[in-house]
């Protein structure tokens, strides 16, 4: 099978385009990665080339040794992924040490994987361990309303989680573990990767102050749906704050506990404090 005919590649391309259409990927903003299954790699092996040079990742991820990833390219535009995927995305292999990668397919006009590769791979390593291998997608987008909120809300997990939970009843069901927040840091390096992967041990969502959001999930639909739900809740909160800073009514801690019981989810009590 040709790479572009594979279902996982088509799903990846569609998710890139969906994010572009949401307005989350201005210019070359944002990035996406997918940990490829063994049978999926086998299905596209005829087009893979294993002669590329090994390059340093910039961090060490031994838990991902000999794994394969489909990744967006550095400096590439999400709006172009659907138009010219061979130029915009690539399949990479991680070496046996977890310190280097090489390109097996894609980026045919040159380039390298996303500059956020250390963050993506460190998050993949954590989520692979925590989820027992179920999580395969890491998605970073410049979600407008979440970014706006990082200027006006305290940069605390408890505050972001509770405020966003209150905006829509589905939110505590979609992201019951809550949301983590990383204070502003220079993107692309190991330091922000470490901070984000630490939060990913507790959450599936991490907000980067004044920058955007990272989400992890089992597949493209669940991960995009998680990002979409959080950002829509942020949009409601931004609109609410613009109309009236104080709420006349809201979902209470006891309401959340009842919701959790009915939907069979566990909501951490640290988010159910009395205001």
PDB file of C-alpha atoms in Angstrom:
ATOM      1  CA  UNK A   1       0.000   0.000   0.000  1.00  0.00           C
ATOM      2  CA  UNK A   2       1.165   3.538  -0.758  1.00  0.00           C
ATOM      3  CA  UNK A   3       1.677   5.723   2.313  1.00  0.00           C
ATOM      4  CA  UNK A   4      -0.980   8.216   1.251  1.00  0.00           C
ATOM      5  CA  UNK A   5      -3.518   5.411   0.818  1.00  0.00           C
ATOM      6  CA  UNK A   6      -3.171   4.232   4.410  1.00  0.00           C
ATOM      7  CA  UNK A   7      -6.111   4.969   6.688  1.00  0.00           C
ATOM      8  CA  UNK A   8      -3.913   6.304   9.508  1.00  0.00           C
ATOM      9  CA  UNK A   9      -2.247   8.779   7.137  1.00  0.00           C
ATOM     10  CA  UNK A  10      -5.590   9.916   5.766  1.00  0.00           C
ATOM     11  CA  UNK A  11      -6.839  10.421   9.328  1.00  0.00           C
ATOM     12  CA  UNK A  12      -3.743  12.442  10.153  1.00  0.00           C
ATOM     13  CA  UNK A  13      -4.210  14.664   7.094  1.00  0.00           C
ATOM     14  CA  UNK A  14      -7.881  15.201   7.877  1.00  0.00           C
ATOM     15  CA  UNK A  15      -7.073  16.238  11.456  1.00  0.00           C
ATOM     16  CA  UNK A  16      -4.516  18.766  10.222  1.00  0.00           C
ATOM     17  CA  UNK A  17      -7.104  20.249   7.882  1.00  0.00           C
ATOM     18  CA  UNK A  18      -9.796  20.280  10.572  1.00  0.00           C
ATOM     19  CA  UNK A  19      -7.466  22.259  12.836  1.00  0.00           C
ATOM     20  CA  UNK A  20      -6.663  24.703  10.030  1.00  0.00           C
ATOM     21  CA  UNK A  21     -10.378  25.265   9.385  1.00  0.00           C
ATOM     22  CA  UNK A  22     -10.922  26.004  13.085  1.00  0.00           C
ATOM     23  CA  UNK A  23      -8.407  28.852  12.802  1.00  0.00           C
ATOM     24  CA  UNK A  24      -5.909  27.293  15.205  1.00  0.00           C
ATOM     25  CA  UNK A  25      -2.920  27.170  12.836  1.00  0.00           C
ATOM     26  CA  UNK A  26      -1.935  30.566  11.522  1.00  0.00           C
ATOM     27  CA  UNK A  27       1.138  30.511   9.277  1.00  0.00           C
ATOM     28  CA  UNK A  28       3.235  27.507  10.463  1.00  0.00           C
ATOM     29  CA  UNK A  29       1.711  27.390  13.953  1.00  0.00           C
ATOM     30  CA  UNK A  30       0.951  24.113  15.706  1.00  0.00           C
ATOM     31  CA  UNK A  31       2.060  20.505  15.238  1.00  0.00           C
ATOM     32  CA  UNK A  32       0.724  16.954  15.305  1.00  0.00           C
ATOM     33  CA  UNK A  33       2.286  13.535  15.891  1.00  0.00           C
ATOM     34  CA  UNK A  34       1.003   9.965  15.824  1.00  0.00           C
ATOM     35  CA  UNK A  35       2.700   6.811  17.183  1.00  0.00           C
ATOM     36  CA  UNK A  36       2.239   4.291  14.385  1.00  0.00           C
ATOM     37  CA  UNK A  37       1.068   0.726  15.019  1.00  0.00           C
ATOM     38  CA  UNK A  38       3.154  -2.255  13.880  1.00  0.00           C
ATOM     39  CA  UNK A  39       0.586  -3.447  11.333  1.00  0.00           C
ATOM     40  CA  UNK A  40       0.265   0.069   9.937  1.00  0.00           C
ATOM     41  CA  UNK A  41       4.018   0.261   9.400  1.00  0.00           C
ATOM     42  CA  UNK A  42       3.937  -3.115   7.693  1.00  0.00           C
ATOM     43  CA  UNK A  43       1.215  -1.910   5.322  1.00  0.00           C
ATOM     44  CA  UNK A  44       3.318   0.992   3.971  1.00  0.00           C
ATOM     45  CA  UNK A  45       6.785  -0.588   4.055  1.00  0.00           C
ATOM     46  CA  UNK A  46       7.192  -0.516   0.252  1.00  0.00           C
ATOM     47  CA  UNK A  47       7.665   3.266   0.267  1.00  0.00           C
ATOM     48  CA  UNK A  48       9.904   3.585   3.327  1.00  0.00           C
ATOM     49  CA  UNK A  49      13.615   4.350   2.935  1.00  0.00           C
ATOM     50  CA  UNK A  50      15.960   3.415   5.797  1.00  0.00           C
ATOM     51  CA  UNK A  51      19.120   5.131   4.524  1.00  0.00           C
ATOM     52  CA  UNK A  52      18.600   8.612   5.980  1.00  0.00           C
ATOM     53  CA  UNK A  53      21.025  10.115   8.480  1.00  0.00           C
ATOM     54  CA  UNK A  54      20.300   9.871  12.186  1.00  0.00           C
ATOM     55  CA  UNK A  55      19.646  13.243  13.840  1.00  0.00           C
ATOM     56  CA  UNK A  56      19.604  14.164  17.527  1.00  0.00           C
ATOM     57  CA  UNK A  57      16.147  14.565  19.070  1.00  0.00           C
ATOM     58  CA  UNK A  58      17.359  17.011  21.722  1.00  0.00           C
ATOM     59  CA  UNK A  59      16.210  14.838  24.600  1.00  0.00           C
ATOM     60  CA  UNK A  60      16.189  11.144  25.547  1.00  0.00           C
ATOM     61  CA  UNK A  61      13.059   8.969  25.262  1.00  0.00           C
ATOM     62  CA  UNK A  62      14.157   5.354  25.873  1.00  0.00           C
ATOM     63  CA  UNK A  63      10.524   4.301  26.284  1.00  0.00           C
ATOM     64  CA  UNK A  64      10.047   5.011  22.573  1.00  0.00           C
ATOM     65  CA  UNK A  65      13.097   3.152  21.288  1.00  0.00           C
ATOM     66  CA  UNK A  66      12.471   1.642  17.822  1.00  0.00           C
ATOM     67  CA  UNK A  67       9.035   3.257  17.603  1.00  0.00           C
ATOM     68  CA  UNK A  68       7.756   5.020  14.464  1.00  0.00           C
ATOM     69  CA  UNK A  69       5.879   8.330  14.242  1.00  0.00           C
ATOM     70  CA  UNK A  70       3.969  10.341  11.661  1.00  0.00           C
ATOM     71  CA  UNK A  71       4.804  13.999  12.323  1.00  0.00           C
ATOM     72  CA  UNK A  72       4.212  17.440  10.822  1.00  0.00           C
ATOM     73  CA  UNK A  73       7.286  19.244   9.539  1.00  0.00           C
ATOM     74  CA  UNK A  74       9.031  22.250  11.051  1.00  0.00           C
ATOM     75  CA  UNK A  75       8.021  25.463   9.310  1.00  0.00           C
ATOM     76  CA  UNK A  76       5.280  23.679   7.369  1.00  0.00           C
ATOM     77  CA  UNK A  77       1.766  25.101   7.145  1.00  0.00           C
ATOM     78  CA  UNK A  78      -1.234  23.059   8.312  1.00  0.00           C
ATOM     79  CA  UNK A  79      -3.234  24.551   5.425  1.00  0.00           C
ATOM     80  CA  UNK A  80      -0.852  22.846   2.984  1.00  0.00           C
ATOM     81  CA  UNK A  81      -0.923  19.357   4.512  1.00  0.00           C
ATOM     82  CA  UNK A  82      -4.026  18.313   2.573  1.00  0.00           C
ATOM     83  CA  UNK A  83      -2.668  19.910  -0.633  1.00  0.00           C
ATOM     84  CA  UNK A  84       0.882  18.543  -0.552  1.00  0.00           C
ATOM     85  CA  UNK A  85       1.329  15.973   2.229  1.00  0.00           C
ATOM     86  CA  UNK A  86       4.630  14.620   0.898  1.00  0.00           C
ATOM     87  CA  UNK A  87       6.172  18.056   1.441  1.00  0.00           C
ATOM     88  CA  UNK A  88       4.470  18.795   4.765  1.00  0.00           C
ATOM     89  CA  UNK A  89       4.659  15.645   6.914  1.00  0.00           C
ATOM     90  CA  UNK A  90       7.017  12.732   7.493  1.00  0.00           C
ATOM     91  CA  UNK A  91       7.394   9.274   9.016  1.00  0.00           C
ATOM     92  CA  UNK A  92      10.336   8.999  11.415  1.00  0.00           C
ATOM     93  CA  UNK A  93      12.024   6.149  13.257  1.00  0.00           C
ATOM     94  CA  UNK A  94      13.513   6.425  16.764  1.00  0.00           C
ATOM     95  CA  UNK A  95      16.805   4.576  17.323  1.00  0.00           C
ATOM     96  CA  UNK A  96      17.498   1.960  20.006  1.00  0.00           C
ATOM     97  CA  UNK A  97      18.812   4.585  22.460  1.00  0.00           C
ATOM     98  CA  UNK A  98      15.831   6.905  22.221  1.00  0.00           C
ATOM     99  CA  UNK A  99      18.170   9.801  21.450  1.00  0.00           C
ATOM    100  CA  UNK A 100      18.075  10.021  17.653  1.00  0.00           C
ATOM    101  CA  UNK A 101      15.603   9.890  14.766  1.00  0.00           C
ATOM    102  CA  UNK A 102      15.742   9.493  11.004  1.00  0.00           C
ATOM    103  CA  UNK A 103      13.212  10.269   8.285  1.00  0.00           C
ATOM    104  CA  UNK A 104      11.829   7.271   6.376  1.00  0.00           C
ATOM    105  CA  UNK A 105       9.247   9.048   4.217  1.00  0.00           C
ATOM    106  CA  UNK A 106       8.020  12.567   3.473  1.00  0.00           C
ATOM    107  CA  UNK A 107       9.440  16.103   3.591  1.00  0.00           C
ATOM    108  CA  UNK A 108      10.477  15.381   0.035  1.00  0.00           C
ATOM    109  CA  UNK A 109      11.650  18.948  -0.556  1.00  0.00           C
ATOM    110  CA  UNK A 110      13.821  18.945   2.549  1.00  0.00           C
ATOM    111  CA  UNK A 111      13.258  19.917   6.150  1.00  0.00           C
ATOM    112  CA  UNK A 112      12.952  18.275   9.536  1.00  0.00           C
ATOM    113  CA  UNK A 113      10.176  17.241  11.907  1.00  0.00           C
ATOM    114  CA  UNK A 114       8.424  19.861  14.028  1.00  0.00           C
ATOM    115  CA  UNK A 115      10.628  22.023  16.250  1.00  0.00           C
ATOM    116  CA  UNK A 116       8.453  20.805  19.129  1.00  0.00           C
ATOM    117  CA  UNK A 117       9.626  17.213  18.588  1.00  0.00           C
ATOM    118  CA  UNK A 118      11.194  16.967  22.101  1.00  0.00           C
ATOM    119  CA  UNK A 119       7.856  17.968  23.691  1.00  0.00           C
ATOM    120  CA  UNK A 120       5.891  15.589  21.486  1.00  0.00           C
ATOM    121  CA  UNK A 121       8.132  12.599  22.137  1.00  0.00           C
ATOM    122  CA  UNK A 122       8.475  13.182  25.887  1.00  0.00           C
ATOM    123  CA  UNK A 123       4.688  13.423  26.106  1.00  0.00           C
ATOM    124  CA  UNK A 124       4.285  10.291  23.978  1.00  0.00           C
ATOM    125  CA  UNK A 125       6.655   8.436  26.287  1.00  0.00           C
ATOM    126  CA  UNK A 126       4.666   9.433  29.376  1.00  0.00           C
ATOM    127  CA  UNK A 127       1.247   8.759  27.861  1.00  0.00           C
ATOM    128  CA  UNK A 128       2.365   5.403  26.440  1.00  0.00           C
ATOM    129  CA  UNK A 129       3.369   4.369  29.964  1.00  0.00           C
ATOM    130  CA  UNK A 130       0.365   5.855  31.774  1.00  0.00           C
ATOM    131  CA  UNK A 131      -2.244   4.575  29.284  1.00  0.00           C
ATOM    132  CA  UNK A 132      -0.728   1.149  28.791  1.00  0.00           C
ATOM    133  CA  UNK A 133       0.029   1.996  25.177  1.00  0.00           C
ATOM    134  CA  UNK A 134      -3.477   3.196  24.272  1.00  0.00           C
ATOM    135  CA  UNK A 135      -2.617   6.860  23.713  1.00  0.00           C
ATOM    136  CA  UNK A 136      -1.058   7.446  20.300  1.00  0.00           C
ATOM    137  CA  UNK A 137      -1.794  11.082  19.376  1.00  0.00           C
ATOM    138  CA  UNK A 138      -0.224  14.309  20.647  1.00  0.00           C
ATOM    139  CA  UNK A 139      -1.671  17.554  19.257  1.00  0.00           C
ATOM    140  CA  UNK A 140      -0.515  21.137  19.762  1.00  0.00           C
ATOM    141  CA  UNK A 141      -2.635  24.047  18.499  1.00  0.00           C
ATOM    142  CA  UNK A 142      -2.821  27.805  18.978  1.00  0.00           C
ATOM    143  CA  UNK A 143      -6.368  27.848  20.325  1.00  0.00           C
ATOM    144  CA  UNK A 144      -7.491  31.489  20.425  1.00  0.00           C
ATOM    145  CA  UNK A 145      -9.761  31.598  23.454  1.00  0.00           C
ATOM    146  CA  UNK A 146      -7.538  29.459  25.667  1.00  0.00           C
ATOM    147  CA  UNK A 147      -4.638  31.797  24.882  1.00  0.00           C
ATOM    148  CA  UNK A 148      -6.801  34.817  25.747  1.00  0.00           C
ATOM    149  CA  UNK A 149      -7.708  33.302  29.115  1.00  0.00           C
ATOM    150  CA  UNK A 150      -4.038  32.863  30.056  1.00  0.00           C
ATOM    151  CA  UNK A 151      -3.839  36.664  30.331  1.00  0.00           C
ATOM    152  CA  UNK A 152      -6.758  37.054  32.752  1.00  0.00           C
ATOM    153  CA  UNK A 153      -7.005  33.850  34.824  1.00  0.00           C
ATOM    154  CA  UNK A 154      -4.469  32.729  37.436  1.00  0.00           C
ATOM    155  CA  UNK A 155      -2.148  30.185  35.816  1.00  0.00           C
ATOM    156  CA  UNK A 156      -3.275  27.381  38.121  1.00  0.00           C
ATOM    157  CA  UNK A 157      -4.600  23.931  37.251  1.00  0.00           C
ATOM    158  CA  UNK A 158      -7.462  24.250  39.728  1.00  0.00           C
ATOM    159  CA  UNK A 159      -8.657  27.595  38.363  1.00  0.00           C
ATOM    160  CA  UNK A 160      -8.549  26.684  34.660  1.00  0.00           C
ATOM    161  CA  UNK A 161     -10.184  23.322  35.251  1.00  0.00           C
ATOM    162  CA  UNK A 162     -13.002  24.621  37.408  1.00  0.00           C
ATOM    163  CA  UNK A 163     -13.780  27.642  35.218  1.00  0.00           C
ATOM    164  CA  UNK A 164     -13.884  25.538  32.052  1.00  0.00           C
ATOM    165  CA  UNK A 165     -15.889  22.756  33.701  1.00  0.00           C
ATOM    166  CA  UNK A 166     -18.536  25.311  34.671  1.00  0.00           C
ATOM    167  CA  UNK A 167     -19.015  26.569  31.122  1.00  0.00           C
ATOM    168  CA  UNK A 168     -20.554  23.393  29.673  1.00  0.00           C
ATOM    169  CA  UNK A 169     -22.035  20.318  31.326  1.00  0.00           C
ATOM    170  CA  UNK A 170     -20.152  17.907  29.042  1.00  0.00           C
ATOM    171  CA  UNK A 171     -16.728  19.268  30.051  1.00  0.00           C
ATOM    172  CA  UNK A 172     -16.157  17.271  33.267  1.00  0.00           C
ATOM    173  CA  UNK A 173     -17.238  14.157  31.365  1.00  0.00           C
ATOM    174  CA  UNK A 174     -14.889  14.820  28.420  1.00  0.00           C
ATOM    175  CA  UNK A 175     -11.868  15.810  30.546  1.00  0.00           C
ATOM    176  CA  UNK A 176     -12.582  14.494  34.059  1.00  0.00           C
ATOM    177  CA  UNK A 177      -8.940  14.496  35.156  1.00  0.00           C
ATOM    178  CA  UNK A 178      -8.781  18.262  34.627  1.00  0.00           C
ATOM    179  CA  UNK A 179      -6.336  20.582  32.881  1.00  0.00           C
ATOM    180  CA  UNK A 180      -2.705  21.414  33.646  1.00  0.00           C
ATOM    181  CA  UNK A 181      -1.121  24.818  33.044  1.00  0.00           C
ATOM    182  CA  UNK A 182       2.480  25.617  32.112  1.00  0.00           C
ATOM    183  CA  UNK A 183       3.627  29.193  32.777  1.00  0.00           C
ATOM    184  CA  UNK A 184       5.255  30.944  29.830  1.00  0.00           C
ATOM    185  CA  UNK A 185       8.463  29.280  28.668  1.00  0.00           C
ATOM    186  CA  UNK A 186      10.521  29.400  25.478  1.00  0.00           C
ATOM    187  CA  UNK A 187       8.996  26.758  23.159  1.00  0.00           C
ATOM    188  CA  UNK A 188      10.889  24.040  21.345  1.00  0.00           C
ATOM    189  CA  UNK A 189      13.428  23.020  23.968  1.00  0.00           C
ATOM    190  CA  UNK A 190      13.840  20.363  26.618  1.00  0.00           C
ATOM    191  CA  UNK A 191      12.793  22.571  29.545  1.00  0.00           C
ATOM    192  CA  UNK A 192       9.229  23.119  28.341  1.00  0.00           C
ATOM    193  CA  UNK A 193       9.087  19.475  27.238  1.00  0.00           C
ATOM    194  CA  UNK A 194       9.921  18.336  30.788  1.00  0.00           C
ATOM    195  CA  UNK A 195       7.341  20.687  32.330  1.00  0.00           C
ATOM    196  CA  UNK A 196       4.615  19.534  29.942  1.00  0.00           C
ATOM    197  CA  UNK A 197       5.363  15.824  30.281  1.00  0.00           C
ATOM    198  CA  UNK A 198       5.218  16.196  34.061  1.00  0.00           C
ATOM    199  CA  UNK A 199       1.660  17.533  33.770  1.00  0.00           C
ATOM    200  CA  UNK A 200       0.739  14.789  31.319  1.00  0.00           C
ATOM    201  CA  UNK A 201       1.181  12.263  34.118  1.00  0.00           C
ATOM    202  CA  UNK A 202      -1.990  13.745  35.628  1.00  0.00           C
ATOM    203  CA  UNK A 203      -3.892  15.227  32.690  1.00  0.00           C
ATOM    204  CA  UNK A 204      -4.655  14.746  28.989  1.00  0.00           C
ATOM    205  CA  UNK A 205      -4.628  18.522  28.427  1.00  0.00           C
ATOM    206  CA  UNK A 206      -1.843  21.020  29.102  1.00  0.00           C
ATOM    207  CA  UNK A 207      -2.204  24.748  28.478  1.00  0.00           C
ATOM    208  CA  UNK A 208       0.893  26.712  27.470  1.00  0.00           C
ATOM    209  CA  UNK A 209       0.438  30.252  28.764  1.00  0.00           C
ATOM    210  CA  UNK A 210       0.189  32.855  25.959  1.00  0.00           C
ATOM    211  CA  UNK A 211       0.881  30.143  23.390  1.00  0.00           C
ATOM    212  CA  UNK A 212      -1.726  27.394  23.060  1.00  0.00           C
ATOM    213  CA  UNK A 213      -2.642  23.913  24.170  1.00  0.00           C
ATOM    214  CA  UNK A 214      -1.328  20.322  24.095  1.00  0.00           C
ATOM    215  CA  UNK A 215      -3.736  17.370  24.060  1.00  0.00           C
ATOM    216  CA  UNK A 216      -3.181  13.613  24.169  1.00  0.00           C
ATOM    217  CA  UNK A 217      -5.562  10.873  23.109  1.00  0.00           C
ATOM    218  CA  UNK A 218      -6.022   7.338  21.837  1.00  0.00           C
ATOM    219  CA  UNK A 219      -6.917   8.297  18.275  1.00  0.00           C
ATOM    220  CA  UNK A 220      -7.482  11.296  16.023  1.00  0.00           C
ATOM    221  CA  UNK A 221     -11.202  11.686  16.767  1.00  0.00           C
ATOM    222  CA  UNK A 222     -10.813  11.583  20.543  1.00  0.00           C
ATOM    223  CA  UNK A 223      -7.835  13.933  20.569  1.00  0.00           C
ATOM    224  CA  UNK A 224      -9.360  16.486  18.209  1.00  0.00           C
ATOM    225  CA  UNK A 225     -12.651  16.239  20.097  1.00  0.00           C
ATOM    226  CA  UNK A 226     -10.855  16.918  23.374  1.00  0.00           C
ATOM    227  CA  UNK A 227      -9.101  19.998  21.971  1.00  0.00           C
ATOM    228  CA  UNK A 228     -12.347  21.214  20.408  1.00  0.00           C
ATOM    229  CA  UNK A 229     -14.329  20.787  23.631  1.00  0.00           C
ATOM    230  CA  UNK A 230     -11.788  22.639  25.778  1.00  0.00           C
ATOM    231  CA  UNK A 231     -11.514  25.506  23.286  1.00  0.00           C
ATOM    232  CA  UNK A 232     -15.305  25.801  22.927  1.00  0.00           C
ATOM    233  CA  UNK A 233     -15.630  25.980  26.703  1.00  0.00           C
ATOM    234  CA  UNK A 234     -12.967  28.702  26.707  1.00  0.00           C
ATOM    235  CA  UNK A 235     -14.943  30.602  24.065  1.00  0.00           C
ATOM    236  CA  UNK A 236     -18.065  30.482  26.263  1.00  0.00           C
ATOM    237  CA  UNK A 237     -16.036  31.728  29.236  1.00  0.00           C
ATOM    238  CA  UNK A 238     -14.554  34.612  27.220  1.00  0.00           C
ATOM    239  CA  UNK A 239     -18.052  35.635  26.099  1.00  0.00           C
ATOM    240  CA  UNK A 240     -19.446  35.328  29.622  1.00  0.00           C
ATOM    241  CA  UNK A 241     -16.658  37.482  31.087  1.00  0.00           C
ATOM    242  CA  UNK A 242     -17.227  40.119  28.402  1.00  0.00           C
ATOM    243  CA  UNK A 243     -20.927  40.316  29.320  1.00  0.00           C
ATOM    244  CA  UNK A 244     -20.709  40.157  33.097  1.00  0.00           C
ATOM    245  CA  UNK A 245     -17.644  39.420  35.260  1.00  0.00           C
ATOM    246  CA  UNK A 246     -19.747  37.807  37.995  1.00  0.00           C
ATOM    247  CA  UNK A 247     -21.904  34.742  37.370  1.00  0.00           C
ATOM    248  CA  UNK A 248     -25.538  34.885  38.459  1.00  0.00           C
ATOM    249  CA  UNK A 249     -25.717  31.078  38.488  1.00  0.00           C
ATOM    250  CA  UNK A 250     -23.417  28.200  37.659  1.00  0.00           C
ATOM    251  CA  UNK A 251     -22.801  24.471  38.111  1.00  0.00           C
ATOM    252  CA  UNK A 252     -22.049  23.842  41.778  1.00  0.00           C
ATOM    253  CA  UNK A 253     -19.653  21.344  43.382  1.00  0.00           C
ATOM    254  CA  UNK A 254     -22.618  19.204  44.387  1.00  0.00           C
ATOM    255  CA  UNK A 255     -23.929  19.331  40.814  1.00  0.00           C
ATOM    256  CA  UNK A 256     -20.524  18.077  39.615  1.00  0.00           C
ATOM    257  CA  UNK A 257     -20.590  15.203  42.109  1.00  0.00           C
ATOM    258  CA  UNK A 258     -24.063  14.176  40.885  1.00  0.00           C
ATOM    259  CA  UNK A 259     -22.887  14.384  37.275  1.00  0.00           C
ATOM    260  CA  UNK A 260     -19.857  12.228  38.063  1.00  0.00           C
ATOM    261  CA  UNK A 261     -22.032   9.581  39.680  1.00  0.00           C
ATOM    262  CA  UNK A 262     -24.441   9.416  36.742  1.00  0.00           C
ATOM    263  CA  UNK A 263     -21.718   9.353  34.073  1.00  0.00           C
ATOM    264  CA  UNK A 264     -19.394   7.044  36.027  1.00  0.00           C
ATOM    265  CA  UNK A 265     -16.385   9.355  36.010  1.00  0.00           C
ATOM    266  CA  UNK A 266     -14.109  10.358  38.859  1.00  0.00           C
ATOM    267  CA  UNK A 267     -13.686  14.083  39.417  1.00  0.00           C
ATOM    268  CA  UNK A 268     -10.753  15.039  41.693  1.00  0.00           C
ATOM    269  CA  UNK A 269     -11.986  16.853  44.789  1.00  0.00           C
ATOM    270  CA  UNK A 270      -9.234  19.470  44.441  1.00  0.00           C
ATOM    271  CA  UNK A 271     -11.312  21.003  41.645  1.00  0.00           C
ATOM    272  CA  UNK A 272     -14.573  21.006  43.629  1.00  0.00           C
ATOM    273  CA  UNK A 273     -13.660  23.660  46.168  1.00  0.00           C
ATOM    274  CA  UNK A 274     -16.229  26.212  47.376  1.00  0.00           C
ATOM    275  CA  UNK A 275     -15.554  29.626  45.864  1.00  0.00           C
TER     276      UNK A 275
END
